[in-house]
Amino acid sequence: MTTAICPGSFDPITLGHVDIICRAAEIFDEVVVCVMHNAAKKSPMFTLEEKLSMARRAVEGYKNVRVDSYDTCDGLLAEYAKRFEHPVVVKGLRAASDFDYEFQMNMINKCLNPAVETMFLTASERYTFLSSSIVREVAQYGAELKGLVPDAIIPDIEEKAKQWR
């Protein structure tokens, strides 16, 4: 069985993320949305538990998609991928600058774990501008989130954004 790993901090998960995850679910037997906890990232808006909850609600209904987490204190993504027989890391690309960074990550992952492959999926045109940081900023100003994130998690983001204002 080939397992796709869709890693990210998902702070919060966006419709762009969900688009990549759902497209991967059409290609692979199993997709694991891996919410990565990175202690080096400063000031996340959401706790790991909140991000896991939102990710689960965002992908519920997809039978071959599940949500997991991994703390980078325990190792890098290449280490997490060792849990799977035929792991493929799936990364979404919005722009050429994404490719430069993700290509470097692909090379280090391959160096650390030769069994891991990486697949790049280009973002759907309507999501090329979308990122978690954009969503956080929009939310902090109280602007409309519909069309940026799954409807089911809009109240979570709005409530958290009120605390950040």
PDB file of C-alpha atoms in Angstrom, residues 22-116:
ATOM      1  CA  CYS A  22      -8.398  15.567  -1.528  1.00  0.00           C
ATOM      2  CA  ARG A  23      -6.506  15.362  -4.805  1.00  0.00           C
ATOM      3  CA  ALA A  24      -3.898  13.139  -3.119  1.00  0.00           C
ATOM      4  CA  ALA A  25      -6.743  10.956  -1.787  1.00  0.00           C
ATOM      5  CA  GLU A  26      -7.771  10.247  -5.395  1.00  0.00           C
ATOM      6  CA  ILE A  27      -4.246   9.034  -6.215  1.00  0.00           C
ATOM      7  CA  PHE A  28      -3.100   7.130  -3.123  1.00  0.00           C
ATOM      8  CA  ASP A  29      -4.468   4.227  -1.085  1.00  0.00           C
ATOM      9  CA  GLU A  30      -4.111   6.166   2.155  1.00  0.00           C
ATOM     10  CA  VAL A  31      -3.442   9.815   2.959  1.00  0.00           C
ATOM     11  CA  VAL A  32      -2.103  10.902   6.328  1.00  0.00           C
ATOM     12  CA  VAL A  33      -2.479  14.571   7.132  1.00  0.00           C
ATOM     13  CA  CYS A  34       0.464  15.029   9.469  1.00  0.00           C
ATOM     14  CA  VAL A  35       0.121  18.084  11.660  1.00  0.00           C
ATOM     15  CA  MET A  36       3.712  18.911  12.443  1.00  0.00           C
ATOM     16  CA  HIS A  37       4.482  20.638  15.706  1.00  0.00           C
ATOM     17  CA  ASN A  38       7.528  22.781  15.125  1.00  0.00           C
ATOM     18  CA  ALA A  39       8.851  24.411  18.280  1.00  0.00           C
ATOM     19  CA  ALA A  40      10.944  26.745  16.120  1.00  0.00           C
ATOM     20  CA  LYS A  41       7.828  28.419  14.673  1.00  0.00           C
ATOM     21  CA  LYS A  42       7.080  31.451  16.759  1.00  0.00           C
ATOM     22  CA  SER A  43       3.629  32.278  18.053  1.00  0.00           C
ATOM     23  CA  PRO A  44       1.282  29.775  16.446  1.00  0.00           C
ATOM     24  CA  MET A  45      -2.330  30.899  16.674  1.00  0.00           C
ATOM     25  CA  PHE A  46      -3.637  27.429  17.540  1.00  0.00           C
ATOM     26  CA  THR A  47      -2.504  24.688  19.881  1.00  0.00           C
ATOM     27  CA  LEU A  48      -1.626  21.310  18.444  1.00  0.00           C
ATOM     28  CA  GLU A  49      -4.900  19.894  19.782  1.00  0.00           C
ATOM     29  CA  GLU A  50      -6.902  22.670  18.118  1.00  0.00           C
ATOM     30  CA  LYS A  51      -5.109  22.148  14.804  1.00  0.00           C
ATOM     31  CA  LEU A  52      -5.771  18.395  14.961  1.00  0.00           C
ATOM     32  CA  SER A  53      -9.455  18.984  15.666  1.00  0.00           C
ATOM     33  CA  MET A  54      -9.828  21.443  12.785  1.00  0.00           C
ATOM     34  CA  ALA A  55      -7.933  19.171  10.377  1.00  0.00           C
ATOM     35  CA  ARG A  56     -10.124  16.193  11.300  1.00  0.00           C
ATOM     36  CA  ARG A  57     -13.285  18.186  10.657  1.00  0.00           C
ATOM     37  CA  ALA A  58     -11.869  19.535   7.395  1.00  0.00           C
ATOM     38  CA  VAL A  59     -11.270  16.062   5.944  1.00  0.00           C
ATOM     39  CA  GLU A  60     -14.100  14.086   7.500  1.00  0.00           C
ATOM     40  CA  GLY A  61     -15.986  12.233   4.827  1.00  0.00           C
ATOM     41  CA  TYR A  62     -12.830  11.116   3.013  1.00  0.00           C
ATOM     42  CA  LYS A  63     -12.587   7.428   3.863  1.00  0.00           C
ATOM     43  CA  ASN A  64      -8.901   7.034   3.032  1.00  0.00           C
ATOM     44  CA  VAL A  65      -7.710  10.182   4.840  1.00  0.00           C
ATOM     45  CA  ARG A  66      -6.696  10.306   8.471  1.00  0.00           C
ATOM     46  CA  VAL A  67      -5.058  12.939  10.661  1.00  0.00           C
ATOM     47  CA  ASP A  68      -1.970  12.374  12.788  1.00  0.00           C
ATOM     48  CA  SER A  69       0.611  14.573  14.469  1.00  0.00           C
ATOM     49  CA  TYR A  70       4.361  14.553  14.838  1.00  0.00           C
ATOM     50  CA  ASP A  71       6.557  16.682  17.041  1.00  0.00           C
ATOM     51  CA  THR A  72       9.774  17.796  15.387  1.00  0.00           C
ATOM     52  CA  CYS A  73      11.456  17.362  18.759  1.00  0.00           C
ATOM     53  CA  ASP A  74      11.180  13.637  17.961  1.00  0.00           C
ATOM     54  CA  GLY A  75      12.847  14.001  14.561  1.00  0.00           C
ATOM     55  CA  LEU A  76      12.310  15.277  11.065  1.00  0.00           C
ATOM     56  CA  LEU A  77       9.645  14.337   8.534  1.00  0.00           C
ATOM     57  CA  ALA A  78      12.026  11.757   7.042  1.00  0.00           C
ATOM     58  CA  GLU A  79      11.983   9.950  10.388  1.00  0.00           C
ATOM     59  CA  TYR A  80       8.173  10.042  10.602  1.00  0.00           C
ATOM     60  CA  ALA A  81       7.967   8.579   7.069  1.00  0.00           C
ATOM     61  CA  LYS A  82       9.815   5.444   8.251  1.00  0.00           C
ATOM     62  CA  ARG A  83       6.521   4.323   9.807  1.00  0.00           C
ATOM     63  CA  PHE A  84       5.189   3.533   6.320  1.00  0.00           C
ATOM     64  CA  GLU A  85       6.195   0.895   3.792  1.00  0.00           C
ATOM     65  CA  HIS A  86       6.033   3.081   0.662  1.00  0.00           C
ATOM     66  CA  PRO A  87       5.831   6.698   1.857  1.00  0.00           C
ATOM     67  CA  VAL A  88       5.261   9.573  -0.530  1.00  0.00           C
ATOM     68  CA  VAL A  89       5.359  13.119   0.803  1.00  0.00           C
ATOM     69  CA  VAL A  90       2.813  15.257  -1.050  1.00  0.00           C
ATOM     70  CA  LYS A  91       3.451  18.980  -1.098  1.00  0.00           C
ATOM     71  CA  GLY A  92       1.365  21.702  -2.676  1.00  0.00           C
ATOM     72  CA  LEU A  93       3.117  24.408  -4.666  1.00  0.00           C
ATOM     73  CA  ARG A  94       1.629  27.870  -5.114  1.00  0.00           C
ATOM     74  CA  ALA A  95       4.560  29.612  -6.787  1.00  0.00           C
ATOM     75  CA  ALA A  96       8.110  29.052  -8.011  1.00  0.00           C
ATOM     76  CA  SER A  97       9.430  30.198  -4.627  1.00  0.00           C
ATOM     77  CA  ASP A  98       7.565  27.277  -2.995  1.00  0.00           C
ATOM     78  CA  PHE A  99       9.345  24.902  -5.364  1.00  0.00           C
ATOM     79  CA  ASP A 100      12.802  26.185  -4.414  1.00  0.00           C
ATOM     80  CA  TYR A 101      12.172  25.539  -0.714  1.00  0.00           C
ATOM     81  CA  GLU A 102      10.309  22.248  -1.175  1.00  0.00           C
ATOM     82  CA  PHE A 103      12.963  20.925  -3.558  1.00  0.00           C
ATOM     83  CA  GLN A 104      15.582  21.452  -0.839  1.00  0.00           C
ATOM     84  CA  MET A 105      13.346  19.673   1.678  1.00  0.00           C
ATOM     85  CA  ASN A 106      12.861  16.816  -0.783  1.00  0.00           C
ATOM     86  CA  MET A 107      16.617  16.405  -1.149  1.00  0.00           C
ATOM     87  CA  ILE A 108      17.306  16.337   2.585  1.00  0.00           C
ATOM     88  CA  ASN A 109      14.388  13.944   3.197  1.00  0.00           C
ATOM     89  CA  LYS A 110      15.740  11.615   0.488  1.00  0.00           C
ATOM     90  CA  CYS A 111      19.217  11.825   2.006  1.00  0.00           C
ATOM     91  CA  LEU A 112      17.910  10.963   5.492  1.00  0.00           C
ATOM     92  CA  ASN A 113      15.414   8.329   4.314  1.00  0.00           C
ATOM     93  CA  PRO A 114      16.070   6.931   0.811  1.00  0.00           C
ATOM     94  CA  ALA A 115      12.674   5.150   0.876  1.00  0.00           C
ATOM     95  CA  VAL A 116      10.700   8.400   0.894  1.00  0.00           C
TER      96      VAL A 116
END
